[in-house]
Tab-separated table of C-alpha atoms and ligand atoms in Angstrom:
chain	number	residue	atom	x	y	z
D	485	MET	CA	-33.064	-2.983	-17.644
D	486	SER	CA	-29.361	-3.268	-18.326
D	487	SER	CA	-27.417	-5.730	-16.389
D	488	GLN	CA	-24.286	-3.578	-16.549
D	489	THR	CA	-23.550	-1.678	-13.344
D	490	ALA	CA	-22.734	1.966	-13.644
D	491	PRO	CA	-19.022	2.766	-13.441
D	492	ARG	CA	-17.972	3.770	-9.820
D	493	LYS	CA	-17.134	7.315	-9.150
D	494	LYS	CA	-13.595	8.361	-8.470
D	495	VAL	CA	-13.046	8.638	-4.591
D	496	THR	CA	-11.793	12.065	-3.706
D	497	THR	CA	-10.951	13.892	-0.452
D	498	LEU	CA	-14.454	15.308	-0.553
D	499	THR	CA	-15.789	11.771	-0.551
D	500	PHE	CA	-13.898	11.233	2.637
D	501	ARG	CA	-15.558	14.224	4.266
D	502	GLU	CA	-18.985	13.182	3.137
D	503	ARG	CA	-18.515	9.666	4.357
D	504	LYS	CA	-17.593	11.069	7.809
D	505	GLU	CA	-20.665	13.348	7.751
D	506	HIS	CA	-22.915	10.336	6.836
D	507	GLY	CA	-21.218	7.993	9.304
D	508	GLU	CA	-20.087	5.793	6.595
D	509	PRO	CA	-16.809	3.909	7.038
D	510	ILE	CA	-13.854	4.251	4.730
D	511	ALA	CA	-11.902	1.138	3.601
D	512	VAL	CA	-8.137	1.812	2.956
D	513	LEU	CA	-5.443	-0.626	1.994
D	514	THR	CA	-1.832	-0.311	1.238
D	515	ALA	CA	-0.533	-1.197	-2.247
D	516	TYR	CA	2.827	-1.289	-3.938
D	517	ASP	CA	2.146	-2.890	-7.347
D	518	TYR	CA	-0.132	-2.971	-10.322
D	519	ALA	CA	-1.794	-6.351	-9.773
D	520	THR	CA	-2.834	-5.619	-6.206
D	521	ALA	CA	-4.053	-2.086	-7.156
D	522	LEU	CA	-6.193	-3.676	-9.829
D	523	ALA	CA	-7.748	-6.226	-7.405
D	524	ALA	CA	-8.394	-3.579	-4.759
D	525	ASP	CA	-10.015	-1.223	-7.304
D	526	ARG	CA	-12.206	-4.164	-8.592
D	527	VAL	CA	-13.650	-4.880	-5.173
D	528	GLY	CA	-14.284	-1.183	-4.331
D	529	ILE	CA	-11.532	-0.424	-1.775
D	530	ASP	CA	-11.998	3.330	-1.284
D	531	CYS	CA	-8.338	4.410	-1.004
D	532	LEU	CA	-4.923	2.911	-1.670
D	533	LEU	CA	-1.933	4.170	0.263
D	534	VAL	CA	1.416	3.512	-1.285
D	535	GLY	CA	2.916	3.260	2.217
D	536	ASP	CA	6.575	3.436	3.034
D	537	SER	CA	5.872	0.032	4.616
D	538	LEU	CA	7.116	-0.885	1.115
D	539	GLY	CA	10.515	-0.934	2.725
D	540	MET	CA	9.766	-3.696	5.075
D	541	VAL	CA	7.268	-5.923	3.355
D	542	VAL	CA	8.542	-5.565	-0.273
D	543	LEU	CA	12.169	-4.446	-0.163
D	544	GLY	CA	13.132	-6.499	2.903
D	545	TYR	CA	14.501	-3.555	5.059
D	546	GLU	CA	14.489	-3.785	8.890
D	547	ASN	CA	12.490	-0.670	9.139
D	548	THR	CA	11.111	2.171	6.807
D	549	LEU	CA	14.046	4.584	7.212
D	550	ALA	CA	16.023	3.542	4.052
D	551	VAL	CA	13.121	3.984	1.710
D	552	THR	CA	13.840	6.825	-0.882
D	553	MET	CA	11.647	9.041	-2.958
D	554	ASP	CA	12.722	7.162	-5.998
D	555	ASP	CA	11.628	3.816	-4.379
D	556	MET	CA	8.215	5.425	-3.511
D	557	LEU	CA	7.630	6.950	-6.954
D	558	HIS	CA	8.503	3.726	-8.817
D	559	HIS	CA	5.898	1.808	-6.762
D	560	ALA	CA	3.274	4.623	-6.770
D	561	LYS	CA	3.420	4.758	-10.573
D	562	ALA	CA	2.627	1.030	-10.780
D	563	VAL	CA	-0.284	1.450	-8.442
D	564	ALA	CA	-1.741	4.382	-10.390
D	565	ARG	CA	-1.558	2.251	-13.525
D	566	GLY	CA	-3.740	-0.390	-11.928
D	567	ALA	CA	-6.260	1.652	-9.780
D	568	LYS	CA	-8.612	4.297	-11.411
D	569	THR	CA	-11.358	4.725	-8.686
D	570	PRO	CA	-9.714	4.717	-5.274
D	571	LEU	CA	-8.146	7.883	-3.847
D	572	LEU	CA	-4.519	7.314	-4.291
D	573	ILE	CA	-1.975	8.558	-1.635
D	574	GLY	CA	1.720	8.582	-1.847
D	575	ASP	CA	3.632	8.237	1.628
D	576	MET	CA	6.453	10.716	2.058
D	577	PRO	CA	9.565	8.734	3.011
D	578	PHE	CA	11.912	9.489	5.851
D	579	MET	CA	13.837	12.711	5.141
D	580	SER	CA	11.791	13.772	2.252
D	581	TYR	CA	9.854	16.286	4.254
D	582	GLN	CA	11.793	16.969	7.610
D	583	VAL	CA	14.667	19.210	6.257
D	584	SER	CA	12.615	22.099	4.943
D	585	ALA	CA	9.040	22.968	3.917
D	586	GLN	CA	10.399	23.900	0.539
D	587	GLU	CA	11.934	20.339	-0.023
D	588	ALA	CA	8.756	18.861	1.361
D	589	VAL	CA	6.573	20.725	-1.143
D	590	ARG	CA	8.887	19.777	-3.975
D	591	ASN	CA	8.807	16.085	-3.004
D	592	ALA	CA	5.045	16.099	-2.435
D	593	GLY	CA	4.555	17.614	-5.842
D	594	ARG	CA	6.536	14.696	-7.408
D	595	PHE	CA	3.903	12.212	-6.199
D	596	LEU	CA	1.180	14.173	-8.135
D	597	SER	CA	3.170	15.149	-11.218
D	598	GLU	CA	5.264	12.098	-11.779
D	599	ALA	CA	3.193	9.279	-10.188
D	600	ASN	CA	-0.412	10.240	-10.630
D	601	MET	CA	-1.145	10.205	-6.880
D	602	ASP	CA	-4.036	12.299	-5.510
D	603	ALA	CA	-2.646	13.130	-2.109
D	604	ILE	CA	0.296	12.569	0.133
D	605	LYS	CA	0.752	11.277	3.725
D	606	LEU	CA	3.306	12.451	6.244
D	607	GLU	CA	4.102	11.230	9.772
D	608	GLY	CA	4.099	13.471	12.927
D	609	GLY	CA	1.998	15.909	14.870
D	610	ARG	CA	2.646	19.493	15.781
D	611	ALA	CA	6.271	19.237	14.508
D	612	VAL	CA	5.101	18.808	10.900
D	613	ALA	CA	2.110	21.065	10.993
D	614	ALA	CA	3.685	23.958	9.185
D	615	THR	CA	5.099	21.585	6.616
D	616	ALA	CA	1.693	20.100	6.118
D	617	GLU	CA	0.244	23.588	5.772
D	618	ALA	CA	2.862	24.547	3.171
D	619	ILE	CA	1.973	21.382	1.070
D	620	VAL	CA	-1.758	21.931	1.442
D	621	GLY	CA	-0.954	25.680	0.469
D	622	VAL	CA	0.087	24.696	-3.028
D	623	GLY	CA	-3.008	22.474	-3.561
D	624	ILE	CA	-1.782	19.071	-2.552
D	625	PRO	CA	-4.162	17.183	-0.136
D	626	VAL	CA	-2.295	15.957	2.940
D	627	MET	CA	-3.125	13.026	5.281
D	628	GLY	CA	-1.677	13.211	8.727
D	629	HIS	CA	-0.338	10.328	10.697
D	630	ILE	CA	-0.008	10.189	14.476
D	631	GLY	CA	0.456	7.691	17.308
D	632	LEU	CA	2.890	4.990	16.292
D	633	THR	CA	4.929	6.698	13.639
D	634	PRO	CA	7.345	4.025	12.258
D	635	GLN	CA	9.778	6.680	10.979
D	636	SER	CA	10.439	7.678	14.580
D	637	VAL	CA	11.058	4.029	15.682
D	638	ASN	CA	14.319	4.875	17.166
D	639	GLN	CA	12.940	7.763	19.345
D	640	LEU	CA	9.887	5.707	20.327
D	641	GLY	CA	12.165	2.835	21.404
D	642	GLY	CA	10.410	0.253	19.223
D	643	TYR	CA	7.024	-0.390	17.614
D	644	LYS	CA	4.828	0.193	20.772
D	645	ALA	CA	1.320	1.389	21.309
D	646	GLN	CA	1.197	5.175	21.986
D	647	GLY	CA	-0.973	7.408	24.066
D	648	ARG	CA	-1.543	5.168	26.913
D	649	THR	CA	-1.151	7.816	29.617
D	650	ALA	CA	-3.383	10.898	30.121
D	651	THR	CA	-0.506	13.099	29.302
D	652	ALA	CA	0.490	11.284	26.149
D	653	ALA	CA	-3.145	11.054	25.126
D	654	ARG	CA	-3.616	14.835	25.532
D	655	ARG	CA	-0.684	15.536	23.434
D	656	LEU	CA	-2.158	13.281	20.624
D	657	ILE	CA	-5.522	15.127	20.780
D	658	ASP	CA	-3.703	18.432	20.404
D	659	ASP	CA	-1.494	17.009	17.575
D	660	ALA	CA	-4.735	15.869	15.823
D	661	LEU	CA	-6.399	19.233	16.091
D	662	THR	CA	-3.265	20.968	14.931
D	663	LEU	CA	-3.131	18.872	11.867
D	664	GLN	CA	-6.730	19.528	11.143
D	665	ASP	CA	-6.071	23.233	11.463
D	666	ALA	CA	-3.073	22.933	9.198
D	667	GLY	CA	-5.520	21.636	6.486
D	668	CYS	CA	-5.105	17.983	6.494
D	669	PHE	CA	-8.105	16.101	4.907
D	670	ALA	CA	-7.747	13.002	7.169
D	671	ILE	CA	-5.480	11.648	9.782
D	672	VAL	CA	-4.047	8.087	10.312
D	673	LEU	CA	-4.219	6.978	14.043
D	674	GLU	CA	-1.780	4.136	14.552
D	675	ALA	CA	-1.528	1.823	17.554
D	676	ILE	CA	-3.307	3.916	20.224
D	677	PRO	CA	-6.049	2.849	22.747
D	678	ASP	CA	-9.461	2.518	21.204
D	679	ARG	CA	-11.157	4.918	23.595
D	680	LEU	CA	-8.612	7.675	22.799
D	681	ALA	CA	-9.055	7.079	19.011
D	682	GLU	CA	-12.865	7.304	19.350
D	683	LEU	CA	-12.519	10.592	21.314
D	684	ILE	CA	-10.198	12.072	18.688
D	685	SER	CA	-12.572	10.855	15.899
D	686	ARG	CA	-15.505	12.564	17.571
D	687	ARG	CA	-13.542	15.777	18.152
D	688	LEU	CA	-12.454	16.223	14.543
D	689	LEU	CA	-14.418	17.235	11.456
D	690	ILE	CA	-11.955	15.344	9.186
D	691	PRO	CA	-11.983	11.533	9.116
D	692	THR	CA	-9.652	9.368	11.113
D	693	ILE	CA	-8.298	6.149	9.577
D	694	GLY	CA	-7.245	3.657	12.193
D	695	ILE	CA	-4.739	1.050	12.198
D	696	GLY	CA	-4.607	-0.691	15.477
D	697	ALA	CA	-6.798	2.100	16.911
D	698	GLY	CA	-10.080	0.184	17.311
D	699	ALA	CA	-13.572	0.416	15.770
D	700	GLY	CA	-14.238	4.181	16.757
D	701	CYS	CA	-12.390	5.561	13.796
D	702	ASP	CA	-13.931	6.740	10.628
D	703	GLY	CA	-12.119	4.300	8.522
D	704	GLN	CA	-9.633	1.471	8.741
D	705	VAL	CA	-6.368	0.721	6.949
D	706	LEU	CA	-4.180	-2.382	7.018
D	707	VAL	CA	-0.933	-3.275	5.321
D	708	THR	CA	-2.048	-5.561	2.476
D	709	HIS	CA	0.865	-7.957	2.942
D	710	ASP	CA	-0.169	-8.397	6.671
D	711	LEU	CA	-3.853	-8.909	5.678
D	712	LEU	CA	-3.010	-11.552	3.072
D	713	GLY	CA	-0.552	-13.305	5.313
D	714	ILE	CA	2.337	-12.737	2.790
D	715	PHE	CA	4.587	-11.188	5.369
D	716	ASP	CA	5.275	-13.376	8.244
D	717	ARG	CA	8.426	-11.863	9.790
D	718	PHE	CA	6.444	-9.829	12.344
D	719	THR	CA	2.699	-9.588	12.823
D	720	PRO	CA	1.300	-6.754	15.036
D	721	LYS	CA	-1.489	-7.581	17.489
D	722	PHE	CA	-3.907	-5.436	15.367
D	723	VAL	CA	-3.568	-7.392	12.134
D	724	LYS	CA	-6.279	-9.683	11.062
D	725	LYS	CA	-5.075	-12.219	8.566
D	726	TYR	CA	-7.741	-12.711	5.941
D	727	ALA	CA	-5.620	-15.275	3.881
D	728	ASN	CA	-2.534	-17.349	4.282
D	729	ILE	CA	-0.855	-16.462	1.058
D	730	ASN	CA	2.618	-17.312	2.444
D	731	GLY	CA	1.491	-20.831	3.219
D	732	GLU	CA	-0.017	-21.068	-0.202
D	733	MET	CA	3.129	-19.791	-1.905
D	734	LEU	CA	5.260	-22.386	0.016
D	735	ARG	CA	2.894	-25.079	-1.155
D	736	ALA	CA	2.904	-24.015	-4.728
D	737	PHE	CA	6.725	-23.490	-5.032
D	738	THR	CA	7.416	-27.018	-3.496
D	739	GLU	CA	4.930	-28.661	-5.894
D	740	TYR	CA	6.563	-26.848	-8.840
D	741	LYS	CA	10.097	-27.721	-7.775
D	742	ASN	CA	9.106	-31.435	-7.250
D	743	GLU	CA	7.372	-31.632	-10.694
D	744	VAL	CA	10.374	-30.080	-12.438
D	745	LEU	CA	12.837	-32.529	-10.722
D	746	SER	CA	10.527	-35.462	-11.416
D	747	HIS	CA	9.827	-34.465	-15.200
D	748	GLN	CA	6.078	-33.989	-14.424
D	749	PHE	CA	6.244	-30.425	-15.657
D	750	PRO	CA	5.801	-29.264	-18.397
D	751	THR	CA	3.336	-31.644	-20.079
D	752	HIS	CA	1.666	-31.310	-23.508
D	753	GLU	CA	-0.903	-28.960	-22.032
D	754	HIS	CA	1.721	-26.311	-21.421
D	755	THR	CA	3.822	-26.750	-24.609
D	756	TYR	CA	3.628	-25.229	-28.107
D	757	SER	CA	3.152	-27.471	-31.124
D	758	MET	CA	4.398	-27.158	-34.741
D	759	PRO	CA	2.431	-28.499	-37.681
D	760	ASP	CA	3.659	-31.859	-38.981
D	761	GLU	CA	4.466	-30.703	-42.506
D	762	GLU	CA	6.634	-27.869	-41.212
D	763	TRP	CA	8.422	-30.177	-38.834
D	764	HIS	CA	9.053	-32.868	-41.720
D	765	GLU	CA	10.431	-30.110	-43.981
D	766	LEU	CA	12.816	-28.948	-41.239
D	767	VAL	CA	13.967	-32.507	-40.389
D	768	SER	CA	14.562	-33.575	-43.980
D	769	GLU	CA	16.631	-30.320	-44.538
D	770	PHE	CA	18.806	-31.306	-41.640
D	771	GLU	CA	19.059	-34.888	-42.750
D	772	GLU	CA	20.128	-33.715	-46.198
D	773	LYS	CA	22.943	-31.449	-44.629
D	774	GLU	CA	24.147	-34.430	-42.438
D	775	LEU	CA	24.434	-36.735	-45.484
D	776	ALA	CA	26.198	-34.008	-47.683
G	532	KIV	O1	3.567	2.827	5.405
G	532	KIV	C1	2.333	2.439	5.668
G	532	KIV	O2	1.960	1.516	5.207
G	532	KIV	C2	1.468	3.221	6.568
G	532	KIV	C3	0.250	2.578	7.078
G	532	KIV	C4	0.553	1.571	8.046
G	532	KIV	C5	-0.707	3.638	7.691
G	532	KIV	O3	1.903	4.295	6.973
């Protein structure tokens, strides 16, 4: 028997639907670069979202509002070069889909034609349903995103959990059903009560992907920089840190700096050598020139 494992099959939007039907969870992470995409693919992460959280965790902005299509495409291209198996989703940045459905379709198309993404995600409920439908209508799979929608941070009055009253919860249920009717293949539920997320998940035929929405969702997503403990400016309650890369980075940078200052780095091990005869030829040439 061969010890080699068969190559994994590309994850598609159909895989998402099958997972839901079989009650098998979907593991999603965000990614913004080649190395992370390679690693996530290697361990079998189902789906990589090139999120506009890029603006906060990579580009250092206060929120996601300044992220542009060009920023997103630049990073999406790097992710696509690294990850072959996961479903790849490009996140539509602020103002790339709100002005008109026509502009939204054009920008969504760029994720597929220029950056090798398989699908796009946009934020909002009923307000973006027609736009989602227009994008789906040209053959581009769309993931919805409701609950805490960071692009509306100014309207929401901060990064707060949503759907905590019966009225707000009812609205979110309607939004989810509207997005499903518009043709979305999945919906992100962000920062909503677990009971509500479970109820929405049970009522939908398409999978829900939760972030701060409890265990009743069909899949989970986390921002990779949060999970790895790279980004420590702000950690939402729902983040589980699986590593402390920021701590490890501080340790390594300090050690490097100290070794450079104390001449401990580089040593012979990290240096290139030159054969003796070549070196002697060079030195004698220089000595002759100096004597002449
Ligand atoms: O931008 C992002 O990373 C997201 C996830 C948090 C779902 O939208």
